[in-house]
PDB file of N, CA, C and O in Angstrom:
ATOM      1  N   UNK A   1     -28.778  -3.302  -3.080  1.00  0.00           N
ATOM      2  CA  UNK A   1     -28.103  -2.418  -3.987  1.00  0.00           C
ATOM      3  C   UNK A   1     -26.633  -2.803  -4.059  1.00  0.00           C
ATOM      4  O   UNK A   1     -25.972  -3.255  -3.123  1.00  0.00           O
ATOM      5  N   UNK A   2     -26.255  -2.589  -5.167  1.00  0.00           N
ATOM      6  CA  UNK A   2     -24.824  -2.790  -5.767  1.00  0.00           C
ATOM      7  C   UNK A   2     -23.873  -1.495  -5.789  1.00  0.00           C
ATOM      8  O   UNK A   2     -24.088  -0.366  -6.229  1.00  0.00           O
ATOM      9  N   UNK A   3     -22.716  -2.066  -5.143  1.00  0.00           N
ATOM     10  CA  UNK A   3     -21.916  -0.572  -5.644  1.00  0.00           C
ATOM     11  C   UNK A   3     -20.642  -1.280  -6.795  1.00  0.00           C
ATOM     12  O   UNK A   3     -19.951  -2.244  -6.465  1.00  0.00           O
ATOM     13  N   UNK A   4     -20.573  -0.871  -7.592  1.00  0.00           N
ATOM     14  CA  UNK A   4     -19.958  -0.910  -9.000  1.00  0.00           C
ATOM     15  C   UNK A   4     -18.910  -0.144  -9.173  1.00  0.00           C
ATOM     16  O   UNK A   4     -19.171   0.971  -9.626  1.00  0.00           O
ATOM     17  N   UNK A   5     -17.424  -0.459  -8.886  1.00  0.00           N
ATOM     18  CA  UNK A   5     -16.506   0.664  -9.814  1.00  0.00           C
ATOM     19  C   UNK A   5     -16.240  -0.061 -10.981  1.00  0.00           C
ATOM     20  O   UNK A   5     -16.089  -1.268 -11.173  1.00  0.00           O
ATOM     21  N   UNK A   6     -16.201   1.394 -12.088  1.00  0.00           N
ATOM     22  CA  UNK A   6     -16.158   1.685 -13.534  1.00  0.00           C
ATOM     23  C   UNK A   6     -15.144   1.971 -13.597  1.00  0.00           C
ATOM     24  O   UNK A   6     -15.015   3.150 -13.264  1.00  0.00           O
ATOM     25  N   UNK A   7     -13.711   1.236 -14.026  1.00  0.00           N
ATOM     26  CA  UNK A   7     -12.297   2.204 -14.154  1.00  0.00           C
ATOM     27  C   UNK A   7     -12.732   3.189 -15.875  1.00  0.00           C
ATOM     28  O   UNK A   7     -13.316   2.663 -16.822  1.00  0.00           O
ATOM     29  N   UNK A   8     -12.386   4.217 -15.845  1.00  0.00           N
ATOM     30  CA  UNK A   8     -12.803   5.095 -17.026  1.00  0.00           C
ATOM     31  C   UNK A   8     -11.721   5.887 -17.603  1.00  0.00           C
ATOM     32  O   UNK A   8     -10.769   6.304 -16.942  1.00  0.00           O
ATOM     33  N   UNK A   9     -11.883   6.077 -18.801  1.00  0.00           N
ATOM     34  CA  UNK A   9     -10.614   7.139 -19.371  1.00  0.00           C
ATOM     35  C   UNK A   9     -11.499   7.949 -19.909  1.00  0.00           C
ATOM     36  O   UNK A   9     -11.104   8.606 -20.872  1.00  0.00           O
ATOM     37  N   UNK A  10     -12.600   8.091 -19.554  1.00  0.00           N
ATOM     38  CA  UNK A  10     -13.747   9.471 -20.012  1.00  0.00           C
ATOM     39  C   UNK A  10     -14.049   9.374 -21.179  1.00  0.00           C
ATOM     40  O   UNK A  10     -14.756  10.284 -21.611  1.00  0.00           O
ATOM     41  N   UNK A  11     -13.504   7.864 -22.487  1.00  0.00           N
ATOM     42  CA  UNK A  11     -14.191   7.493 -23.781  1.00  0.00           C
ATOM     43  C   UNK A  11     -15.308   7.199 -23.427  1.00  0.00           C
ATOM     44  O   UNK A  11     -15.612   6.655 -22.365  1.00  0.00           O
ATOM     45  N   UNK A  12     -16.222   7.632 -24.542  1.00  0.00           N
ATOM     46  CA  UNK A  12     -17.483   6.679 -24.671  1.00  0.00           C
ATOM     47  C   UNK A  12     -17.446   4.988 -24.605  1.00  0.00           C
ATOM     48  O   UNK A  12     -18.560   4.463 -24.587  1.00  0.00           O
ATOM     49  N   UNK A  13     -16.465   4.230 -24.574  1.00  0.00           N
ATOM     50  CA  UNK A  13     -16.494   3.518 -24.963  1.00  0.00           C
ATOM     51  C   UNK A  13     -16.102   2.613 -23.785  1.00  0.00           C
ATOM     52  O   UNK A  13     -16.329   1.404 -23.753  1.00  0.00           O
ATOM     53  N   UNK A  14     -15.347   3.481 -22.594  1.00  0.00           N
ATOM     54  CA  UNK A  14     -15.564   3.081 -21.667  1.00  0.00           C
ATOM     55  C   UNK A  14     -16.663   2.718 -20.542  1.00  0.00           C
ATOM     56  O   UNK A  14     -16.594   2.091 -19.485  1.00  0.00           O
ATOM     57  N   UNK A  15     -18.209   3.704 -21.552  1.00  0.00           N
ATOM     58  CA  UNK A  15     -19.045   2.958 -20.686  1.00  0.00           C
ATOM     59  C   UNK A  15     -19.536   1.786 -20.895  1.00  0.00           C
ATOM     60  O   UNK A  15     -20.172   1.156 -20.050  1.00  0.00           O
ATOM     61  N   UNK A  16     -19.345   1.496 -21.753  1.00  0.00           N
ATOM     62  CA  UNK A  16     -19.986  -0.137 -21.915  1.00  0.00           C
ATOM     63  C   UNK A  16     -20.189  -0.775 -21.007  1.00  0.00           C
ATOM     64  O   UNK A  16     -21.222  -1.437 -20.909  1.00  0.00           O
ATOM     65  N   UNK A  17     -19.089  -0.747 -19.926  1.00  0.00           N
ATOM     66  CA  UNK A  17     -18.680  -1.455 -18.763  1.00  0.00           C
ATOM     67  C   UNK A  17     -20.499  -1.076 -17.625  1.00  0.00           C
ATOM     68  O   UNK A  17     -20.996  -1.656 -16.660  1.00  0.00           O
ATOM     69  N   UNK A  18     -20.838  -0.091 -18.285  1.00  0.00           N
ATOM     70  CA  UNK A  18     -22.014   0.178 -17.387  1.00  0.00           C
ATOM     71  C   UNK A  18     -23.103  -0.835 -17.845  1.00  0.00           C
ATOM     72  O   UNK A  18     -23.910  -1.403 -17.109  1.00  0.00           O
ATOM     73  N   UNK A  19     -22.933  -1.009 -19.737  1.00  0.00           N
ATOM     74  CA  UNK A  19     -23.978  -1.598 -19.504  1.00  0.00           C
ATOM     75  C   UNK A  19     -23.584  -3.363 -19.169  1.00  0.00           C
ATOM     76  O   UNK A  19     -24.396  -4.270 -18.987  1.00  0.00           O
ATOM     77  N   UNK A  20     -22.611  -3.414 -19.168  1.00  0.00           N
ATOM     78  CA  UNK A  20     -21.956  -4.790 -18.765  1.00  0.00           C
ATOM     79  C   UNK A  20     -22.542  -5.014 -17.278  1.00  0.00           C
ATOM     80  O   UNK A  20     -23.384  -5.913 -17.254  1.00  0.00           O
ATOM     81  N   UNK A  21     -22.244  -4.293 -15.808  1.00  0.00           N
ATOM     82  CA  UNK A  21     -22.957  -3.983 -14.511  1.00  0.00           C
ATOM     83  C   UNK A  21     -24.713  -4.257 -15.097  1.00  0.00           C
ATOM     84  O   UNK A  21     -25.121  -5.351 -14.708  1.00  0.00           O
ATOM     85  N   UNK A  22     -25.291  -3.817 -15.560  1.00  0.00           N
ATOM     86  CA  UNK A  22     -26.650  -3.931 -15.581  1.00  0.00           C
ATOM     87  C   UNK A  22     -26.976  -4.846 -16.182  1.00  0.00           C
ATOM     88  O   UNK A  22     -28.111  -5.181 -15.845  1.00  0.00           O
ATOM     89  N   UNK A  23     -26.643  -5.343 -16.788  1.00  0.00           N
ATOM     90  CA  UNK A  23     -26.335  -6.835 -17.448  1.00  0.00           C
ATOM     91  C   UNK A  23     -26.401  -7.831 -16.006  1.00  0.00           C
ATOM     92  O   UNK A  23     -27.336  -8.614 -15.840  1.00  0.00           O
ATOM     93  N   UNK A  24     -25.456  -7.705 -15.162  1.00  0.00           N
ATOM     94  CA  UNK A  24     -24.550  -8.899 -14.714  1.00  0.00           C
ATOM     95  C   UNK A  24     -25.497  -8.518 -13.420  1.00  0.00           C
ATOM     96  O   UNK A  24     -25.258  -9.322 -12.519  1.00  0.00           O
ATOM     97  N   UNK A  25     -26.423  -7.623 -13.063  1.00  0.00           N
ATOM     98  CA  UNK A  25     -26.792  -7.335 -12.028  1.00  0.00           C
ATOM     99  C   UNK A  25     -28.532  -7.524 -12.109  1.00  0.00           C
ATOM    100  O   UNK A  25     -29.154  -6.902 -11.249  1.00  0.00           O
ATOM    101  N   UNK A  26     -29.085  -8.091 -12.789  1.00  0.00           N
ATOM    102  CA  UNK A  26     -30.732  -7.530 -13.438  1.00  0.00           C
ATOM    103  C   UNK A  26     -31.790  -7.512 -12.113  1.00  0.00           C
ATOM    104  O   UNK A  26     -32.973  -7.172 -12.151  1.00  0.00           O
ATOM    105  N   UNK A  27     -31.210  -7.864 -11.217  1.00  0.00           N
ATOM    106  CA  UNK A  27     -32.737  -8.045 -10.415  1.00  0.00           C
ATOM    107  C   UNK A  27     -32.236  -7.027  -8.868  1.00  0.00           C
ATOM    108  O   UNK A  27     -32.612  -7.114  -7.699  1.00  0.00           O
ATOM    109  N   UNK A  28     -31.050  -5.919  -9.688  1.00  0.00           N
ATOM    110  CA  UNK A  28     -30.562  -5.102  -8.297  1.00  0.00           C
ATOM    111  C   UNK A  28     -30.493  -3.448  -8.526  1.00  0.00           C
ATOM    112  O   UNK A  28     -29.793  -3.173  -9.500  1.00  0.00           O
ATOM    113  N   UNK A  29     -30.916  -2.583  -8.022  1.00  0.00           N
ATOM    114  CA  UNK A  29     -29.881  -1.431  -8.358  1.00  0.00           C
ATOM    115  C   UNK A  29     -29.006  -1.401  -8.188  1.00  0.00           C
ATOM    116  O   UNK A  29     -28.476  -2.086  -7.313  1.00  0.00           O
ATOM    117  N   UNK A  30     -28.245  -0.389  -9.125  1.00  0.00           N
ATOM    118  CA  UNK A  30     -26.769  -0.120  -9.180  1.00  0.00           C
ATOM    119  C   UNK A  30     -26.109   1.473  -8.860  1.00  0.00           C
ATOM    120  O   UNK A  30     -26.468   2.440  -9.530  1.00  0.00           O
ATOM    121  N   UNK A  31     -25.292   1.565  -7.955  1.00  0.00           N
ATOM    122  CA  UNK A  31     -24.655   2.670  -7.754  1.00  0.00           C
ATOM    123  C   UNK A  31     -22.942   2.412  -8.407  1.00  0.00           C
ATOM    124  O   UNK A  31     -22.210   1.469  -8.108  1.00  0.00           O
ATOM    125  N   UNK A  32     -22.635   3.492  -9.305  1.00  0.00           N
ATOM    126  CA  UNK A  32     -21.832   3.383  -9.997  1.00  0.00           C
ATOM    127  C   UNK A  32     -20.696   4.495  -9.905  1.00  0.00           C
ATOM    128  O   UNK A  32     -20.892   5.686 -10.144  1.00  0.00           O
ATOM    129  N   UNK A  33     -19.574   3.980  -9.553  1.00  0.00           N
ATOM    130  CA  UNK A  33     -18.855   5.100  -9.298  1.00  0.00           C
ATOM    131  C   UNK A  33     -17.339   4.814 -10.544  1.00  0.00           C
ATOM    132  O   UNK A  33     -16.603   3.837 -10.681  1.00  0.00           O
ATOM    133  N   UNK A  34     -17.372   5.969 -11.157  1.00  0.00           N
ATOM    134  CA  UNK A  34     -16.463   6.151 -11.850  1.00  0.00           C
ATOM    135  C   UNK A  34     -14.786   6.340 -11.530  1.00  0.00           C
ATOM    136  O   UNK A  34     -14.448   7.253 -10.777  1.00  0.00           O
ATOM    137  N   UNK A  35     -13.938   5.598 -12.025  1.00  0.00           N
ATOM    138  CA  UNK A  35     -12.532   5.631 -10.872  1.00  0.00           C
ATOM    139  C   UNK A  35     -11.705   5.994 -12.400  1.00  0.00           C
ATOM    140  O   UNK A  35     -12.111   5.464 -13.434  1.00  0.00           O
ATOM    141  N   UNK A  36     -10.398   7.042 -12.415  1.00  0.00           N
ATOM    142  CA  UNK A  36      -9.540   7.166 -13.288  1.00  0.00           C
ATOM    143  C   UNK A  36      -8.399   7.207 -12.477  1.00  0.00           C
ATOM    144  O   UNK A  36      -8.675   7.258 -11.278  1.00  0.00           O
ATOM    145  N   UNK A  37      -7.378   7.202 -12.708  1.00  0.00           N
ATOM    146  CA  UNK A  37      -6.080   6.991 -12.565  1.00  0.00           C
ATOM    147  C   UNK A  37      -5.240   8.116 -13.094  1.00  0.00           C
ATOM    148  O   UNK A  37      -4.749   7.903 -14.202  1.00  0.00           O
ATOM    149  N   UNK A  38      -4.938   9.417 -12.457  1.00  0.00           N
ATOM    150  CA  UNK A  38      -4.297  10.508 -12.883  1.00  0.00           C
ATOM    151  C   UNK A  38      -3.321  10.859 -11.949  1.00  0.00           C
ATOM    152  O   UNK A  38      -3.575  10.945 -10.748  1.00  0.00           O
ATOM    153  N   UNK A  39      -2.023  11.104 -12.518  1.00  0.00           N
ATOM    154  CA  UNK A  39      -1.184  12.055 -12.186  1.00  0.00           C
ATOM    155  C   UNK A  39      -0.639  13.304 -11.565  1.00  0.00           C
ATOM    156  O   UNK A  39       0.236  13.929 -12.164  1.00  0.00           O
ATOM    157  N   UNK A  40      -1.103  13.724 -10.378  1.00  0.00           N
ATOM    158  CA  UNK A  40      -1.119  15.311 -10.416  1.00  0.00           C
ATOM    159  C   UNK A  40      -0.081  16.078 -10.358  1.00  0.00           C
ATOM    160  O   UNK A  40       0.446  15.861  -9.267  1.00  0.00           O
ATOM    161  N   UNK A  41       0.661  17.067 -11.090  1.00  0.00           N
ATOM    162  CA  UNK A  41       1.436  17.493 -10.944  1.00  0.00           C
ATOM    163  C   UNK A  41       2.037  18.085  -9.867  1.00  0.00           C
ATOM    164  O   UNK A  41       1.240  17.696  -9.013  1.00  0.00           O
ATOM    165  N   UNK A  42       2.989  18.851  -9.147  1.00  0.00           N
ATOM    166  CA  UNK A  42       3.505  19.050  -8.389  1.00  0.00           C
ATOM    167  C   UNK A  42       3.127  20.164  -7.650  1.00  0.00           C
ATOM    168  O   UNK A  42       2.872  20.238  -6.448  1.00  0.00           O
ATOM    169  N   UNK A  43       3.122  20.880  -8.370  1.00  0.00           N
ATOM    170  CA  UNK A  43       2.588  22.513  -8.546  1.00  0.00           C
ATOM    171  C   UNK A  43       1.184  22.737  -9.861  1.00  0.00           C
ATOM    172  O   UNK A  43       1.291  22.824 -11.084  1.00  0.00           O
ATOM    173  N   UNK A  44      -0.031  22.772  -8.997  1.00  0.00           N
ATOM    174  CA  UNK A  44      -1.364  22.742  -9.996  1.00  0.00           C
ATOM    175  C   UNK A  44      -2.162  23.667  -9.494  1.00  0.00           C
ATOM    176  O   UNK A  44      -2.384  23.566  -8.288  1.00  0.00           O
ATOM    177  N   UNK A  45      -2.935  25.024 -10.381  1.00  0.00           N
ATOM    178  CA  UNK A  45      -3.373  25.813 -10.447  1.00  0.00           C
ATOM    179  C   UNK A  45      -4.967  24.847 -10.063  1.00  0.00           C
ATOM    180  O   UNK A  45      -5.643  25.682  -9.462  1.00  0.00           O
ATOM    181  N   UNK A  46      -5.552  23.923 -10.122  1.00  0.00           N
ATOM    182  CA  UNK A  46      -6.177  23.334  -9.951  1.00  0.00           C
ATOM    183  C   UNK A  46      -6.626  23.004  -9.177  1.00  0.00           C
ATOM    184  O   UNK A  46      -5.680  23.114  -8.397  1.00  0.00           O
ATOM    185  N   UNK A  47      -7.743  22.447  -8.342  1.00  0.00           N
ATOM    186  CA  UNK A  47      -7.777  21.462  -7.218  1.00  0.00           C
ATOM    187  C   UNK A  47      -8.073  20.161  -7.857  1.00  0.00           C
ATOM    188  O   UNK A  47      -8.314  20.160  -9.064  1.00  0.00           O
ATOM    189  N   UNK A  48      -8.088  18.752  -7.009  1.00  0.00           N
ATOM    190  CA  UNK A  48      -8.612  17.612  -7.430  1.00  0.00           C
ATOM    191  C   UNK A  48     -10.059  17.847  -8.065  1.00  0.00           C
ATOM    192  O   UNK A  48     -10.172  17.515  -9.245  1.00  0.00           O
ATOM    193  N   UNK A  49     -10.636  18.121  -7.735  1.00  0.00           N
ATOM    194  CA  UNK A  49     -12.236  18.052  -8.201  1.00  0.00           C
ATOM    195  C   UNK A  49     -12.323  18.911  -9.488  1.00  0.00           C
ATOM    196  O   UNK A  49     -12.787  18.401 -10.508  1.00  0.00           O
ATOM    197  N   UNK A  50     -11.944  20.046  -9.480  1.00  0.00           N
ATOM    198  CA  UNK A  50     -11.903  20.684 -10.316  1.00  0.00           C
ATOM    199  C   UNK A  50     -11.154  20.391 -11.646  1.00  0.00           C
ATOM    200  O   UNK A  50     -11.607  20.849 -12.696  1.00  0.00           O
ATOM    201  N   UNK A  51      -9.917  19.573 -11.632  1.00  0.00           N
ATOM    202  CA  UNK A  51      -9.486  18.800 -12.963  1.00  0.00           C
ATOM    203  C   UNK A  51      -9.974  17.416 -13.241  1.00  0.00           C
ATOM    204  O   UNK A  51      -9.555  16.845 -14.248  1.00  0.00           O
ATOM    205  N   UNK A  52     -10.924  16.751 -12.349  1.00  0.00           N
ATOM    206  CA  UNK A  52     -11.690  16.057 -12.833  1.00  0.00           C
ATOM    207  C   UNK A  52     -12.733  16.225 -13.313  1.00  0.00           C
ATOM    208  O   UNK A  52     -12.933  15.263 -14.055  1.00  0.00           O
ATOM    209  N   UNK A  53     -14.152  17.383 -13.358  1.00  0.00           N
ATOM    210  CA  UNK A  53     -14.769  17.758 -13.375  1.00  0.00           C
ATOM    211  C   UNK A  53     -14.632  17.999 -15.114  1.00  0.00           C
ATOM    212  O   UNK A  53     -15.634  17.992 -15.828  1.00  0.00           O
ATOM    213  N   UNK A  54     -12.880  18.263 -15.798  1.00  0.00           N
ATOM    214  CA  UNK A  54     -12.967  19.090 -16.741  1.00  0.00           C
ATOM    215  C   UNK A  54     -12.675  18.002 -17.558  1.00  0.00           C
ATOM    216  O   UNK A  54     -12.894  18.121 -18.763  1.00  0.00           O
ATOM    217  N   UNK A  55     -12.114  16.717 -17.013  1.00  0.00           N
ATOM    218  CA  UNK A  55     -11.779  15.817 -18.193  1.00  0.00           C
ATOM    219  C   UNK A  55     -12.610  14.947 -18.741  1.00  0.00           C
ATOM    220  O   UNK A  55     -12.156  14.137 -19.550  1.00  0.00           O
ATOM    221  N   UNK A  56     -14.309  14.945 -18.330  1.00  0.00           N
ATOM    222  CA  UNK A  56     -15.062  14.424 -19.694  1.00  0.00           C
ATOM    223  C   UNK A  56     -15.431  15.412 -20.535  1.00  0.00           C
ATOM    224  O   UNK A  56     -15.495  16.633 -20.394  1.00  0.00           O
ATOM    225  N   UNK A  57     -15.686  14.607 -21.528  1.00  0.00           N
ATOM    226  CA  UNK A  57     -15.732  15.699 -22.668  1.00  0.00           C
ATOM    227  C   UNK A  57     -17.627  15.905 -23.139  1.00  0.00           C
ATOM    228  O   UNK A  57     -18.473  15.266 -22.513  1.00  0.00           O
ATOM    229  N   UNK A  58     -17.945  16.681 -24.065  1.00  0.00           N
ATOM    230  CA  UNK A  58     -19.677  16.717 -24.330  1.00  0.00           C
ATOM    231  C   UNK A  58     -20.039  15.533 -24.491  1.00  0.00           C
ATOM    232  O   UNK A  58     -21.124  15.085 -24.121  1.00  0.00           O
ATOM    233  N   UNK A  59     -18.978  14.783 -25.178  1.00  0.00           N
ATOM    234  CA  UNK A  59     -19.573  13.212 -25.732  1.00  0.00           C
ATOM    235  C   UNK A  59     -19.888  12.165 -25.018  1.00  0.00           C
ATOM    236  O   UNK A  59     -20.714  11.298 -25.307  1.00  0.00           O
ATOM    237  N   UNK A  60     -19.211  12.245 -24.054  1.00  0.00           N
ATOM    238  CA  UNK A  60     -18.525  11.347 -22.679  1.00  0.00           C
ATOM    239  C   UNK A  60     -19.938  11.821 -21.964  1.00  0.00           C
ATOM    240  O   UNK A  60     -20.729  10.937 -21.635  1.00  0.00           O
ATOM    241  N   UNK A  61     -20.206  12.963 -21.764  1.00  0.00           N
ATOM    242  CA  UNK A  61     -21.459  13.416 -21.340  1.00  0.00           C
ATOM    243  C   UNK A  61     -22.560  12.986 -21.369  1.00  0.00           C
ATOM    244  O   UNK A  61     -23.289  12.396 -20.572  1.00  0.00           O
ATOM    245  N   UNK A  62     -22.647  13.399 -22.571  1.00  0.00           N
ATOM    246  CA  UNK A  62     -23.996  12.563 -22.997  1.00  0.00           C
ATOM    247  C   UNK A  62     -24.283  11.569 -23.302  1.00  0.00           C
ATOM    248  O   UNK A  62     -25.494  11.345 -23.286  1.00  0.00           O
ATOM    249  N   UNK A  63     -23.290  10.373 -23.769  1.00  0.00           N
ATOM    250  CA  UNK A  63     -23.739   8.971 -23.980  1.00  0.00           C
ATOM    251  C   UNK A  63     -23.539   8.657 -22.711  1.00  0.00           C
ATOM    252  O   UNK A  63     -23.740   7.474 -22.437  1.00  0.00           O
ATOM    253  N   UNK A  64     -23.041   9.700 -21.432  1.00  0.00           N
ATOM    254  CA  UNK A  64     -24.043   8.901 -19.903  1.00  0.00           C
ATOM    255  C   UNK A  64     -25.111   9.254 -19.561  1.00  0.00           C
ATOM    256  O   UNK A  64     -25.862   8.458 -18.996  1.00  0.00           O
ATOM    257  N   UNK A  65     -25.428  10.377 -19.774  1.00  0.00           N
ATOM    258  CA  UNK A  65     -26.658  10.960 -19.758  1.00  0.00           C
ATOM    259  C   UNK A  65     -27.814   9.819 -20.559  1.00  0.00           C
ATOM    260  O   UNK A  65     -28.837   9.435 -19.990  1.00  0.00           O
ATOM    261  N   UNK A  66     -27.572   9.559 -21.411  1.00  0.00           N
ATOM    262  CA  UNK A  66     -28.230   8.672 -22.542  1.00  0.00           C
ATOM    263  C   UNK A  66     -28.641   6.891 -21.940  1.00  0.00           C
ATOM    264  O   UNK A  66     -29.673   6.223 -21.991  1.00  0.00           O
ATOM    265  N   UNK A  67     -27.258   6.628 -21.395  1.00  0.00           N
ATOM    266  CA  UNK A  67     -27.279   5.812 -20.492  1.00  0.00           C
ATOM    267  C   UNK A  67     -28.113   5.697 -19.073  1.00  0.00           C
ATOM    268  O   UNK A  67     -28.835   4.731 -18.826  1.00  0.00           O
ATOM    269  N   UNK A  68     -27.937   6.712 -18.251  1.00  0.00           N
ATOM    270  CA  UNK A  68     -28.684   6.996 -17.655  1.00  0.00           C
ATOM    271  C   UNK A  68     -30.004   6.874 -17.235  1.00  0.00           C
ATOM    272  O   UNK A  68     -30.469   6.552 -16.142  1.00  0.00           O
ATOM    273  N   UNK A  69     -30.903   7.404 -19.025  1.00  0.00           N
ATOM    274  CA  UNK A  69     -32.213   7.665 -18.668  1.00  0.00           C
ATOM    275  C   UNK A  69     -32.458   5.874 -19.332  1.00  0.00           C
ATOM    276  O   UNK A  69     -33.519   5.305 -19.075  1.00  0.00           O
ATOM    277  N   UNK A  70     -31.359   5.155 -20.170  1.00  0.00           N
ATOM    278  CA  UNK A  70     -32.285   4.085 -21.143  1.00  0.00           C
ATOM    279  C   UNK A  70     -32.145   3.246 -19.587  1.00  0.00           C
ATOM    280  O   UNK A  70     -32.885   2.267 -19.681  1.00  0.00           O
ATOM    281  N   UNK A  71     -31.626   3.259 -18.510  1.00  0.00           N
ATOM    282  CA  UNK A  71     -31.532   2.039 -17.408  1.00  0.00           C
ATOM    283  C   UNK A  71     -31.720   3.055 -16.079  1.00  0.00           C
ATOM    284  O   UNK A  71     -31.237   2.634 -15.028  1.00  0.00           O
ATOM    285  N   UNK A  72     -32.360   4.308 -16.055  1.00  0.00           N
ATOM    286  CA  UNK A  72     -32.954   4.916 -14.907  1.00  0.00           C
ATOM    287  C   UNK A  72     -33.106   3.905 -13.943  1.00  0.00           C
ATOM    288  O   UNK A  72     -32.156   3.689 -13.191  1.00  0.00           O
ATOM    289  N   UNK A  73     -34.096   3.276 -13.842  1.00  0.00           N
ATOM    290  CA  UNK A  73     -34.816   2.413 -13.143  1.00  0.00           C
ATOM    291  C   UNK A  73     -33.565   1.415 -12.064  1.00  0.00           C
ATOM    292  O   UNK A  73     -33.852   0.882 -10.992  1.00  0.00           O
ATOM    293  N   UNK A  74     -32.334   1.396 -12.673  1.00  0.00           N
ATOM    294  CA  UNK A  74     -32.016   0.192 -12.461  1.00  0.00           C
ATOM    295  C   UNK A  74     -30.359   1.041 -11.601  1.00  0.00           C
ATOM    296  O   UNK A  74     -29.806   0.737 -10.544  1.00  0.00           O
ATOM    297  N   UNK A  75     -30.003   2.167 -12.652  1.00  0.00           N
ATOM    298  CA  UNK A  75     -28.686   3.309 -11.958  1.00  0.00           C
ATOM    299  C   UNK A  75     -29.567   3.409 -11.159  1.00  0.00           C
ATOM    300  O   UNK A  75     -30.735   3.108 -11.407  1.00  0.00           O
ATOM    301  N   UNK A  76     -28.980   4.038  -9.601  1.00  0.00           N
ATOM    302  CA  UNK A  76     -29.295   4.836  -8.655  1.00  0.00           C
ATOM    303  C   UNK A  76     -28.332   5.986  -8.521  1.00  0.00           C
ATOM    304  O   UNK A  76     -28.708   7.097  -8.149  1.00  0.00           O
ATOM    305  N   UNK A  77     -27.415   5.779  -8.747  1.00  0.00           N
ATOM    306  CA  UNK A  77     -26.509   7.034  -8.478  1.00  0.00           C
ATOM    307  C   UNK A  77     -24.988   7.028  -9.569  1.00  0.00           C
ATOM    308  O   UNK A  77     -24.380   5.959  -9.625  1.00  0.00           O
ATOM    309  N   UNK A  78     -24.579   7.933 -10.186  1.00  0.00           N
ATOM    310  CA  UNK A  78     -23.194   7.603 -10.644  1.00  0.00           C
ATOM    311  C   UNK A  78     -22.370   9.048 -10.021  1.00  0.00           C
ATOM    312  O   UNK A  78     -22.626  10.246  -9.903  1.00  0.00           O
ATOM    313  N   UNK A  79     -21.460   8.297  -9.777  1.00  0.00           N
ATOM    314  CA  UNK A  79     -19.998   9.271  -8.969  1.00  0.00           C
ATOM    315  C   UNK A  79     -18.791   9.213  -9.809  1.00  0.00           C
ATOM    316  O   UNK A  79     -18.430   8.371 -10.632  1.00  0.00           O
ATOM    317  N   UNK A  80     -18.108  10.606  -9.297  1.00  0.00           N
ATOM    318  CA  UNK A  80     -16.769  10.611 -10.630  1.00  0.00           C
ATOM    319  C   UNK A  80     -15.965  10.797  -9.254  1.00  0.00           C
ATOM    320  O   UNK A  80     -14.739  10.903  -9.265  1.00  0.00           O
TER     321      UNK A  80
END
């Protein structure tokens, strides 16, 4: 098994990069962990998890979800 970081800005368009990994990987599973690069302010009503949790959006959602089920077999796990 493969572990894979995905740098992401939560576009759809950043997953490609997933199917790029399943591509470059065909005869392995893949564990895929999603990495962004944020800022936290000083003073945040927030915790870490909890303002990551909020910055994909439905779309971002579901074309992983979508992703997901078309290469089941081959994802084993994705992490944010």
């Amino acid at each position: 098994m493969k572990t894979v970081l995905i740098p992401t800005d939560f576009s759809e368009k950043s997953l490609q990069l997933i199917k790029n990994a399943v591509l470059h990987y065909p005869e392995e599973s893949i564990h895929l962990v999603l990495a962004i690069g944020y800022k936290m302010p000083l003073i945040s009503t927030l915790s870490k998890s909890k303002l990551v949790s909020n910055l994909p959006n439905d779309a971002f959602k579901t074309r992983l979800s979508e992703l997901r089920l078309e290469h089941g077999s081959k994802i084993t796990d994705v992490k944010n």
